């Protein structure tokens, strides 16, 4: 099967995203360097380790002499200072050098942690993303954001560090739990909501085929999402402006994730689903967007089985407002929101009335629409 290639054009930091079936067996073909001469450091988690073991066999067959695997526990709690230290110590014990290469084999947690470890060890060792969740294939593996969480909030310590390549093998999705498939799908929908009404309409028609991982549908959804992300990252690599659009639903979503305690009870993508519905509800309250569009967004997330309100999360409005105030998107003491004039017409603003934000949060916590 032919793979799709999406280019990320960032001058000397440019790279390709390869998307297709069977790519894990052909990784060497998609790398912009000869892997056989490299020391390879594979970072993965305990759920995805079999893919890392397969990859190691293939790399050894391709002539790689040194290829070690660090397997971390799965879950958001792995994006921590402890795991970062563990990864650094493991790399140093194994005499990593600047000609080595780090591979992240896993979802967004491993991609963010491995990428940040690579960016900070020896002041930067190149890395490759092998994303294995839909979320990581359409979002976290692309664009170079890496990092860890702190007790003050998510992703507050990190770096912009672009990978050398992203290799997306859709076969890995066959073992992904359905709930994780859905959570990743929320980030796919996000690209339609931001600036592509036609893609949102396509998802309304074909979302269930994407979720069922039908090959043509999943490939189209992944490629369209990666192209959308490429456009934004190429225009604003370090989030000076436009890149913040990718945070649609995230200001609310991150606060909900913090309230849920990163214990797996609310997945990142589930927070994005609820947060996107809140962003449209706030847009309606502010007279920016029609109720019809907000209803349509809620209905689509609901129809595929994603959560659309925060009623299952035990928290309160003050906690959420406080948490949103600590988000990276706070500038000059003002929270940044991504709101919408319509589906496919999102924009960035700090001009938001806190009373309306409180009202949207209260409504969502009480399960109302
Ligand atoms: P994840 O990495 O925790 O993966 C979800 C779960 O699926 C884990 O239990 C993992 O072990 C398991 N898994 C992964 N691939 C699998 C497979 N193929 N088969 C079976 N199980 C598999 O979570 P995620 O949803 O991929 O990523 C969420 C993280 O990504 C969050 O930390 C979020 O902050 C981050 N993120 C980062 C960016 C960025 O730009 N860097 C963007 C979006 C999200
Ligand atoms: N996921 C948001 C970004 O990459 O900017």
Coordinates of N, CA, C and O in Angstrom, one line a residue, residues 158-327:
X158 N 8.6 22.4 29.3 CA 8.7 21.8 28.1 C 9.5 22.6 27.1 O 10.1 23.6 27.5
X159 N 9.5 22.2 25.8 CA 10.3 22.9 24.8 C 9.7 22.7 23.5 O 8.8 21.8 23.3
X160 N 10.1 23.5 22.5 CA 9.7 23.3 21.1 C 10.9 22.6 20.5 O 12.0 23.1 20.5
X161 N 10.7 21.4 20.1 CA 11.8 20.6 19.6 C 11.2 19.7 18.5 O 10.5 18.7 18.8
X162 N 11.6 20.0 17.2 CA 10.9 19.2 16.1 C 11.6 17.9 15.9 O 12.8 17.7 16.1
X163 N 10.8 16.8 15.6 CA 11.4 15.5 15.3 C 12.0 15.5 14.0 O 11.8 16.4 13.2
X164 N 12.8 14.5 13.7 CA 13.5 14.3 12.4 C 12.5 13.7 11.4 O 12.6 13.9 10.2
X165 N 11.5 13.0 11.9 CA 10.5 12.3 11.1 C 9.4 11.9 12.0 O 9.6 11.7 13.2
X166 N 8.2 11.8 11.4 CA 7.0 11.1 12.1 C 6.6 10.0 11.2 O 6.4 10.1 10.0
X167 N 6.5 8.8 11.8 CA 6.2 7.6 11.0 C 4.9 7.0 11.7 O 5.0 6.5 12.8
X168 N 3.8 7.1 11.0 CA 2.5 6.7 11.5 C 2.0 5.5 10.8 O 1.7 5.5 9.6
X169 N 2.0 4.4 11.6 CA 1.6 3.1 11.1 C 0.2 2.9 11.6 O 0.0 2.6 12.8
X170 N -0.8 2.9 10.7 CA -2.2 2.8 11.1 C -2.5 1.4 11.7 O -3.5 1.2 12.4
X171 N -1.7 0.4 11.4 CA -1.9 -0.9 11.9 C -1.9 -0.9 13.5 O -2.5 -1.7 14.1
X172 N -1.1 0.0 14.0 CA -1.0 0.0 15.5 C -2.3 0.4 16.1 O -2.6 0.0 17.3
X173 N -3.2 1.0 15.4 CA -4.5 1.4 16.0 C -5.4 0.2 16.3 O -6.3 0.3 17.0
X174 N -5.1 -0.9 15.7 CA -5.9 -2.1 15.8 C -6.0 -2.5 17.3 O -6.9 -3.2 17.7
X175 N -4.9 -2.2 18.1 CA -4.9 -2.7 19.5 C -5.4 -1.5 20.4 O -5.4 -1.7 21.6
X176 N -5.7 -0.4 19.9 CA -6.0 0.8 20.7 C -7.4 0.6 21.3 O -8.3 0.4 20.5
X177 N -7.6 0.7 22.6 CA -8.9 0.6 23.2 C -9.9 1.6 22.6 O -9.5 2.7 22.2
X178 N -11.2 1.2 22.4 CA -12.2 2.1 21.8 C -12.3 3.4 22.4 O -12.4 4.5 21.7
X179 N -12.1 3.5 23.7 CA -12.3 4.8 24.4 C -11.1 5.7 24.0 O -11.3 6.9 23.8
X180 N -9.9 5.1 23.7 CA -8.8 6.0 23.3 C -9.0 6.4 21.8 O -8.6 7.5 21.4
X181 N -9.6 5.5 21.0 CA -9.9 5.9 19.6 C -10.8 7.1 19.6 O -10.6 8.1 18.9
X182 N -11.8 7.0 20.5 CA -12.8 8.2 20.6 C -12.1 9.5 21.0 O -12.3 10.5 20.5
X183 N -11.3 9.3 22.0 CA -10.6 10.5 22.6 C -9.7 11.1 21.5 O -9.7 12.4 21.3
X184 N -9.1 10.3 20.7 CA -8.3 10.9 19.6 C -9.1 11.5 18.5 O -8.8 12.5 17.9
X185 N -10.3 10.9 18.3 CA -11.2 11.4 17.3 C -11.6 12.9 17.6 O -11.9 13.7 16.7
X186 N -11.7 13.2 18.9 CA -12.1 14.6 19.3 C -11.1 15.6 18.7 O -11.5 16.7 18.3
X187 N -9.8 15.2 18.7 CA -8.8 16.1 18.1 C -8.9 16.2 16.6 O -8.6 17.2 16.0
X188 N -9.4 15.1 16.0 CA -9.7 15.2 14.5 C -10.8 16.2 14.2 O -10.7 17.1 13.4
X189 N -11.9 16.1 15.0 CA -13.0 17.0 14.9 C -12.6 18.5 15.0 O -13.0 19.4 14.3
X190 N -11.6 18.6 16.0 CA -11.1 20.0 16.2 C -10.7 20.7 15.0 O -10.9 21.9 14.8
X191 N -10.0 20.0 14.1 CA -9.5 20.6 12.8 C -10.7 21.1 12.0 O -10.6 22.2 11.3
X192 N -11.8 20.4 11.9 CA -12.9 20.9 11.2 C -13.5 22.1 11.9 O -13.9 23.1 11.2
X193 N -13.6 22.1 13.2 CA -14.2 23.2 13.9 C -13.3 24.5 13.8 O -13.9 25.6 13.7
X194 N -12.0 24.3 13.7 CA -11.2 25.5 13.6 C -11.4 26.3 12.3 O -11.7 27.5 12.3
X195 N -11.2 25.6 11.2 CA -11.2 26.4 9.9 C -11.6 25.5 8.7 O -11.2 25.9 7.6
X196 N -12.3 24.4 8.9 CA -12.6 23.6 7.7 C -14.0 23.0 7.9 O -14.1 21.8 8.3
X197 N -15.0 23.8 7.5 CA -16.4 23.3 7.6 C -16.6 22.1 6.8 O -17.3 21.1 7.2
X198 N -16.0 22.0 5.6 CA -16.2 20.9 4.7 C -15.7 19.6 5.4 O -16.3 18.5 5.2
X199 N -14.6 19.7 6.1 CA -14.0 18.5 6.8 C -15.0 18.1 7.9 O -15.3 16.9 8.1
X200 N -15.5 19.1 8.6 CA -16.5 18.8 9.7 C -17.7 18.0 9.1 O -18.2 17.0 9.6
X201 N -18.2 18.5 7.9 CA -19.3 17.9 7.3 C -19.0 16.5 6.9 O -19.8 15.6 7.0
X202 N -17.7 16.3 6.4 CA -17.3 15.0 6.0 C -17.3 14.0 7.2 O -17.8 12.9 7.1
X203 N -16.9 14.6 8.4 CA -16.9 13.8 9.6 C -18.3 13.5 10.1 O -18.6 12.4 10.6
X204 N -19.2 14.4 9.9 CA -20.6 14.1 10.2 C -21.1 12.9 9.4 O -21.8 12.0 10.0
X205 N -20.6 12.8 8.2 CA -21.0 11.6 7.3 C -20.2 10.4 7.6 O -20.7 9.3 7.6
X206 N -18.9 10.6 7.9 CA -18.0 9.4 7.9 C -17.3 9.2 9.2 O -16.4 8.3 9.3
X207 N -17.8 9.9 10.3 CA -17.1 9.7 11.6 C -17.1 8.3 12.1 O -16.1 7.8 12.6
X208 N -18.2 7.6 11.8 CA -18.2 6.2 12.4 C -17.3 5.3 11.6 O -16.7 4.4 12.2
X209 N -17.0 5.6 10.3 CA -16.1 4.8 9.6 C -14.6 5.1 10.1 O -13.8 4.2 10.2
X210 N -14.4 6.3 10.5 CA -13.1 6.7 11.0 C -12.9 5.9 12.4 O -11.9 5.3 12.6
X211 N -13.9 6.0 13.2 CA -13.8 5.3 14.5 C -13.7 3.8 14.4 O -13.1 3.2 15.2
X212 N -14.4 3.3 13.3 CA -14.2 1.8 13.1 C -12.9 1.5 12.4 O -12.7 0.3 12.0
X213 N -12.1 2.5 12.2 CA -10.8 2.3 11.6 C -10.8 1.7 10.2 O -9.9 1.0 9.8
X214 N -11.9 2.1 9.4 CA -11.9 1.6 8.0 C -10.8 2.3 7.3 O -10.6 3.6 7.4
X215 N -10.0 1.6 6.5 CA -8.7 2.1 6.1 C -8.8 3.4 5.3 O -8.1 4.3 5.6
X216 N -9.7 3.5 4.3 CA -9.7 4.7 3.5 C -10.1 5.9 4.4 O -9.6 7.0 4.3
X217 N -11.1 5.7 5.3 CA -11.6 6.8 6.1 C -10.5 7.2 7.1 O -10.3 8.4 7.3
X218 N -9.9 6.3 7.8 CA -8.9 6.7 8.8 C -7.7 7.4 8.1 O -7.2 8.4 8.6
X219 N -7.3 6.9 6.9 CA -6.2 7.5 6.2 C -6.5 9.0 5.8 O -5.7 9.9 6.0
X220 N -7.8 9.1 5.3 CA -8.2 10.5 4.9 C -8.2 11.4 6.1 O -7.8 12.6 6.1
X221 N -8.8 10.9 7.3 CA -8.9 11.7 8.5 C -7.5 12.1 9.0 O -7.3 13.2 9.4
X222 N -6.6 11.1 9.0 CA -5.2 11.4 9.5 C -4.5 12.4 8.6 O -3.9 13.4 9.1
X223 N -4.6 12.2 7.3 CA -3.9 13.0 6.4 C -4.4 14.5 6.4 O -3.7 15.4 6.5
X224 N -5.8 14.6 6.4 CA -6.4 15.9 6.5 C -6.0 16.7 7.7 O -5.7 17.8 7.8
X225 N -6.0 15.9 8.9 CA -5.7 16.5 10.2 C -4.2 17.0 10.2 O -3.9 18.1 10.6
X226 N -3.3 16.1 9.7 CA -1.9 16.5 9.7 C -1.6 17.7 8.8 O -0.8 18.5 9.1
X227 N -2.3 17.7 7.6 CA -2.2 18.9 6.7 C -2.6 20.1 7.4 O -2.0 21.2 7.3
X228 N -3.7 20.0 8.1 CA -4.3 21.2 8.8 C -3.3 21.7 9.9 O -3.0 22.8 10.0
X229 N -2.7 20.7 10.6 CA -1.8 21.1 11.7 C -0.5 21.7 11.0 O 0.1 22.6 11.5
X230 N -0.1 21.1 9.9 CA 1.1 21.6 9.2 C 1.0 23.0 8.8 O 1.9 23.8 9.1
X231 N -0.2 23.4 8.3 CA -0.4 24.8 7.9 C -0.3 25.7 9.1 O 0.4 26.8 8.9
X232 N -0.8 25.3 10.2 CA -0.8 26.2 11.4 C 0.7 26.3 11.9 O 1.2 27.4 12.2
X233 N 1.3 25.2 12.0 CA 2.7 25.1 12.6 C 3.7 25.9 11.7 O 4.5 26.6 12.2
X234 N 3.5 25.7 10.4 CA 4.4 26.4 9.4 C 4.2 27.9 9.6 O 5.2 28.7 9.4
X235 N 3.0 28.4 9.9 CA 2.7 29.8 10.0 C 3.2 30.4 11.3 O 3.5 31.6 11.4
X236 N 3.3 29.5 12.3 CA 3.5 30.0 13.7 C 4.1 28.9 14.6 O 3.4 28.4 15.4
X237 N 5.4 28.6 14.3 CA 6.0 27.4 15.0 C 5.9 27.5 16.5 O 5.7 26.5 17.2
X238 N 6.2 28.7 17.0 CA 6.4 28.8 18.5 C 5.2 29.5 19.2 O 5.4 30.1 20.2
X239 N 4.1 29.4 18.6 CA 2.8 29.9 19.2 C 2.9 31.4 19.6 O 2.5 31.7 20.7
X240 N 3.3 32.2 18.6 CA 3.3 33.6 18.9 C 1.9 34.1 18.6 O 1.5 35.2 19.0
X241 N 1.1 33.4 17.9 CA -0.2 33.9 17.5 C -1.1 32.7 17.1 O -1.7 32.0 17.9
X242 N -1.2 32.5 15.8 CA -2.2 31.6 15.1 C -2.2 30.2 15.7 O -3.2 29.5 15.8
X243 N -1.0 29.7 16.2 CA -1.0 28.3 16.6 C -1.9 28.1 17.8 O -2.4 27.0 18.0
X244 N -2.2 29.2 18.5 CA -3.1 29.0 19.7 C -4.5 28.5 19.3 O -5.2 27.9 20.1
X245 N -4.8 28.7 18.0 CA -6.1 28.1 17.5 C -6.2 26.6 17.8 O -7.3 26.1 18.0
X246 N -5.1 25.9 17.7 CA -5.1 24.5 18.0 C -5.5 24.1 19.4 O -5.7 23.0 19.7
X247 N -5.6 25.2 20.2 CA -6.0 24.9 21.6 C -7.5 25.1 21.8 O -8.0 25.2 22.9
X248 N -8.3 25.1 20.7 CA -9.7 25.1 20.8 C -10.2 24.0 21.8 O -9.8 22.8 21.6
X249 N -10.9 24.4 22.7 CA -11.4 23.4 23.7 C -10.5 23.1 24.8 O -10.8 22.4 25.8
X250 N -9.2 23.5 24.7 CA -8.2 23.1 25.6 C -8.1 23.9 26.9 O -7.7 23.4 27.9
X251 N -8.5 25.2 26.9 CA -8.4 26.0 28.1 C -9.4 25.4 29.1 O -9.0 25.1 30.3
X252 N -10.6 25.1 28.6 CA -11.6 24.4 29.5 C -11.1 23.0 29.8 O -11.1 22.5 30.9
X253 N -10.7 22.3 28.7 CA -10.3 20.9 28.8 C -9.2 20.6 29.8 O -9.3 19.7 30.6
X254 N -8.1 21.4 29.8 CA -7.0 21.2 30.7 C -7.5 21.4 32.1 O -7.0 20.7 33.0
X255 N -8.3 22.4 32.4 CA -8.8 22.6 33.7 C -9.6 21.4 34.2 O -9.5 21.0 35.4
X256 N -10.4 20.8 33.3 CA -11.2 19.6 33.7 C -10.3 18.5 34.0 O -10.5 17.7 34.9
X257 N -9.2 18.3 33.1 CA -8.2 17.2 33.3 C -7.6 17.4 34.7 O -7.4 16.4 35.4
X258 N -7.2 18.6 35.1 CA -6.6 18.9 36.4 C -7.5 18.5 37.5 O -7.2 17.8 38.5
X259 N -8.8 18.9 37.3 CA -9.8 18.6 38.3 C -10.0 17.0 38.5 O -10.2 16.5 39.6
X260 N -9.9 16.3 37.4 CA -10.1 14.9 37.4 C -8.8 14.2 38.0 O -8.9 13.0 38.3
X261 N -7.7 14.9 38.1 CA -6.5 14.3 38.7 C -5.7 13.5 37.9 O -4.8 12.7 38.4
X262 N -5.8 13.5 36.5 CA -4.9 12.8 35.6 C -4.9 11.3 36.0 O -3.8 10.6 35.9
X263 N -6.0 10.8 36.5 CA -6.0 9.4 36.9 C -6.7 8.4 35.9 O -7.0 7.3 36.2
X264 N -6.9 8.9 34.7 CA -7.5 8.1 33.6 C -9.0 8.2 33.6 O -9.7 7.7 32.7
X265 N -9.6 8.9 34.6 CA -11.0 9.1 34.6 C -11.5 10.1 33.5 O -12.6 10.0 33.1
X266 N -10.6 11.0 33.1 CA -11.0 11.9 32.0 C -9.7 11.9 31.1 O -8.7 12.5 31.4
X267 N -9.9 11.4 29.9 CA -8.8 11.4 28.9 C -8.7 12.8 28.3 O -9.7 13.5 28.2
X268 N -7.4 13.1 27.8 CA -7.2 14.4 27.2 C -8.3 14.7 26.1 O -8.9 15.8 26.1
X269 N -8.5 13.8 25.3 CA -9.4 14.0 24.2 C -10.8 14.2 24.7 O -11.6 14.9 24.0
X270 N -11.2 13.5 25.7 CA -12.5 13.7 26.3 C -12.7 15.1 26.9 O -13.7 15.8 26.7
X271 N -11.6 15.6 27.5 CA -11.6 17.0 27.9 C -11.7 18.0 26.8 O -12.4 19.0 26.9
X272 N -11.1 17.6 25.7 CA -11.2 18.5 24.5 C -12.6 18.5 23.9 O -13.1 19.5 23.5
X273 N -13.3 17.3 24.0 CA -14.7 17.3 23.5 C -15.5 18.2 24.4 O -16.3 19.0 23.8
X274 N -15.5 18.0 25.7 CA -16.3 18.8 26.6 C -15.9 20.3 26.4 O -16.7 21.2 26.3
X275 N -14.6 20.5 26.3 CA -14.1 21.9 26.2 C -14.5 22.6 24.9 O -14.8 23.8 24.9
X276 N -14.6 21.8 23.8 CA -15.0 22.4 22.6 C -16.5 22.8 22.6 O -16.9 23.8 22.1
X277 N -17.3 21.9 23.3 CA -18.7 22.2 23.4 C -18.8 23.5 24.3 O -19.6 24.4 23.9
X278 N -18.0 23.6 25.3 CA -18.1 24.8 26.1 C -17.7 26.1 25.3 O -18.3 27.1 25.5
X279 N -16.7 25.9 24.5 CA -16.2 27.1 23.7 C -17.3 27.5 22.8 O -17.5 28.8 22.6
X280 N -18.0 26.6 22.2 CA -19.2 27.0 21.3 C -20.3 27.6 22.2 O -20.9 28.6 21.8
X281 N -20.6 27.0 23.4 CA -21.6 27.6 24.2 C -21.3 29.0 24.6 O -22.1 29.9 24.7
X282 N -20.0 29.2 25.0 CA -19.6 30.6 25.3 C -19.7 31.5 24.1 O -20.1 32.7 24.3
X283 N -19.4 31.0 23.0 CA -19.5 31.9 21.8 C -21.0 32.3 21.6 O -21.2 33.4 21.1
X284 N -21.9 31.3 21.9 CA -23.3 31.7 21.7 C -23.7 32.7 22.8 O -24.3 33.8 22.4
X285 N -23.3 32.5 24.0 CA -23.6 33.5 25.1 C -23.1 34.9 24.8 O -23.7 35.9 25.1
X286 N -21.9 34.9 24.1 CA -21.4 36.2 23.8 C -22.0 36.8 22.5 O -21.5 37.9 22.0
X287 N -22.9 36.1 21.9 CA -23.6 36.6 20.7 C -22.7 36.5 19.4 O -23.0 37.2 18.5
X288 N -21.7 35.6 19.5 CA -20.8 35.5 18.3 C -21.3 34.4 17.3 O -20.9 34.5 16.2
X289 N -21.9 33.4 17.8 CA -22.2 32.2 17.0 C -23.6 31.8 17.2 O -24.2 32.1 18.3
X290 N -24.2 31.1 16.3 CA -25.6 30.7 16.4 C -25.7 29.5 17.3 O -24.8 28.6 17.4
X291 N -26.9 29.4 18.0 CA -27.2 28.2 18.8 C -27.2 27.0 18.0 O -26.8 25.9 18.4
X292 N -27.6 27.1 16.7 CA -27.7 26.0 15.8 C -26.3 25.4 15.6 O -26.2 24.1 15.6
X293 N -25.3 26.2 15.4 CA -23.9 25.7 15.3 C -23.5 25.0 16.5 O -22.9 23.9 16.5
X294 N -23.7 25.6 17.7 CA -23.3 25.0 19.0 C -24.0 23.7 19.1 O -23.4 22.7 19.6
X295 N -25.3 23.6 18.8 CA -26.0 22.3 18.9 C -25.5 21.2 18.0 O -25.4 20.1 18.4
X296 N -25.1 21.7 16.8 CA -24.5 20.7 15.9 C -23.2 20.1 16.4 O -23.0 18.9 16.2
X297 N -22.4 21.0 17.0 CA -21.1 20.5 17.5 C -21.4 19.5 18.6 O -20.8 18.4 18.6
X298 N -22.2 19.9 19.6 CA -22.6 19.0 20.7 C -23.1 17.6 20.2 O -22.7 16.6 20.6
X299 N -24.0 17.8 19.2 CA -24.7 16.6 18.7 C -23.6 15.6 18.0 O -23.7 14.4 18.2
X300 N -22.7 16.2 17.3 CA -21.7 15.3 16.7 C -20.8 14.6 17.7 O -20.7 13.4 17.6
X301 N -20.3 15.3 18.7 CA -19.5 14.6 19.7 C -20.4 13.6 20.4 O -19.9 12.4 20.7
X302 N -21.6 13.9 20.8 CA -22.5 13.0 21.5 C -22.8 11.8 20.6 O -22.8 10.6 21.1
X303 N -23.0 12.0 19.3 CA -23.4 10.9 18.4 C -22.3 9.8 18.4 O -22.6 8.6 18.1
X304 N -21.0 10.2 18.6 CA -20.0 9.1 18.5 C -19.7 8.6 19.9 O -18.9 7.6 20.0
X305 N -20.3 9.2 20.9 CA -20.1 8.6 22.3 C -19.1 9.4 23.1 O -18.6 8.8 24.1
X306 N -18.7 10.6 22.7 CA -17.8 11.4 23.5 C -18.6 12.2 24.6 O -19.8 12.6 24.3
X307 N -18.0 12.5 25.7 CA -18.7 13.3 26.7 C -18.8 14.7 26.2 O -17.9 15.3 25.6
X308 N -20.0 15.4 26.6 CA -20.2 16.7 26.1 C -20.5 17.7 27.3 O -20.7 18.9 27.1
X309 N -20.5 17.2 28.5 CA -20.6 18.1 29.6 C -19.7 17.5 30.8 O -19.2 16.4 30.7
X310 N -19.6 18.3 31.8 CA -18.6 18.0 32.9 C -19.3 17.4 34.1 O -18.7 17.4 35.2
X311 N -20.5 16.9 33.9 CA -21.3 16.5 35.1 C -20.7 15.3 35.8 O -20.9 15.1 37.0
X312 N -19.9 14.5 35.1 CA -19.3 13.4 35.8 C -18.0 13.7 36.6 O -17.4 12.9 37.3
X313 N -17.6 15.0 36.5 CA -16.3 15.4 37.2 C -16.7 16.1 38.5 O -17.5 17.0 38.5
X314 N -16.0 15.6 39.6 CA -16.4 16.2 40.9 C -15.5 17.4 41.1 O -14.3 17.3 41.5
X315 N -16.0 18.6 40.8 CA -15.2 19.8 41.0 C -16.2 21.0 41.1 O -17.4 20.8 41.2
X316 N -15.6 22.2 41.1 CA -16.5 23.4 41.2 C -16.0 24.5 40.3 O -14.8 24.5 39.9
X317 N -16.8 25.5 40.1 CA -16.4 26.6 39.2 C -15.2 27.3 39.6 O -14.3 27.6 38.8
X318 N -15.1 27.6 40.9 CA -13.9 28.3 41.4 C -12.6 27.6 41.1 O -11.6 28.2 40.7
X319 N -12.6 26.3 41.4 CA -11.4 25.5 41.1 C -11.1 25.6 39.6 O -9.9 25.8 39.2
X320 N -12.1 25.5 38.8 CA -11.8 25.5 37.3 C -11.3 26.8 36.8 O -10.3 26.9 36.1
X321 N -11.9 27.9 37.4 CA -11.4 29.2 37.0 C -10.0 29.4 37.4 O -9.1 30.0 36.7
X322 N -9.7 29.0 38.7 CA -8.3 29.1 39.2 C -7.3 28.4 38.3 O -6.3 28.9 38.0
X323 N -7.7 27.1 38.0 CA -6.9 26.3 37.1 C -6.7 26.9 35.7 O -5.5 26.9 35.2
X324 N -7.7 27.5 35.2 CA -7.6 28.1 33.9 C -6.7 29.3 33.9 O -5.9 29.6 33.0
X325 N -6.6 30.0 35.1 CA -5.8 31.1 35.3 C -4.3 30.8 35.3 O -3.4 31.6 35.2
X326 N -4.0 29.5 35.5 CA -2.6 29.1 35.6 C -2.2 28.5 34.2 O -1.0 28.0 34.1
X327 N -3.1 28.4 33.3 CA -2.7 27.8 32.0 C -1.6 28.6 31.3 O -1.5 29.8 31.5

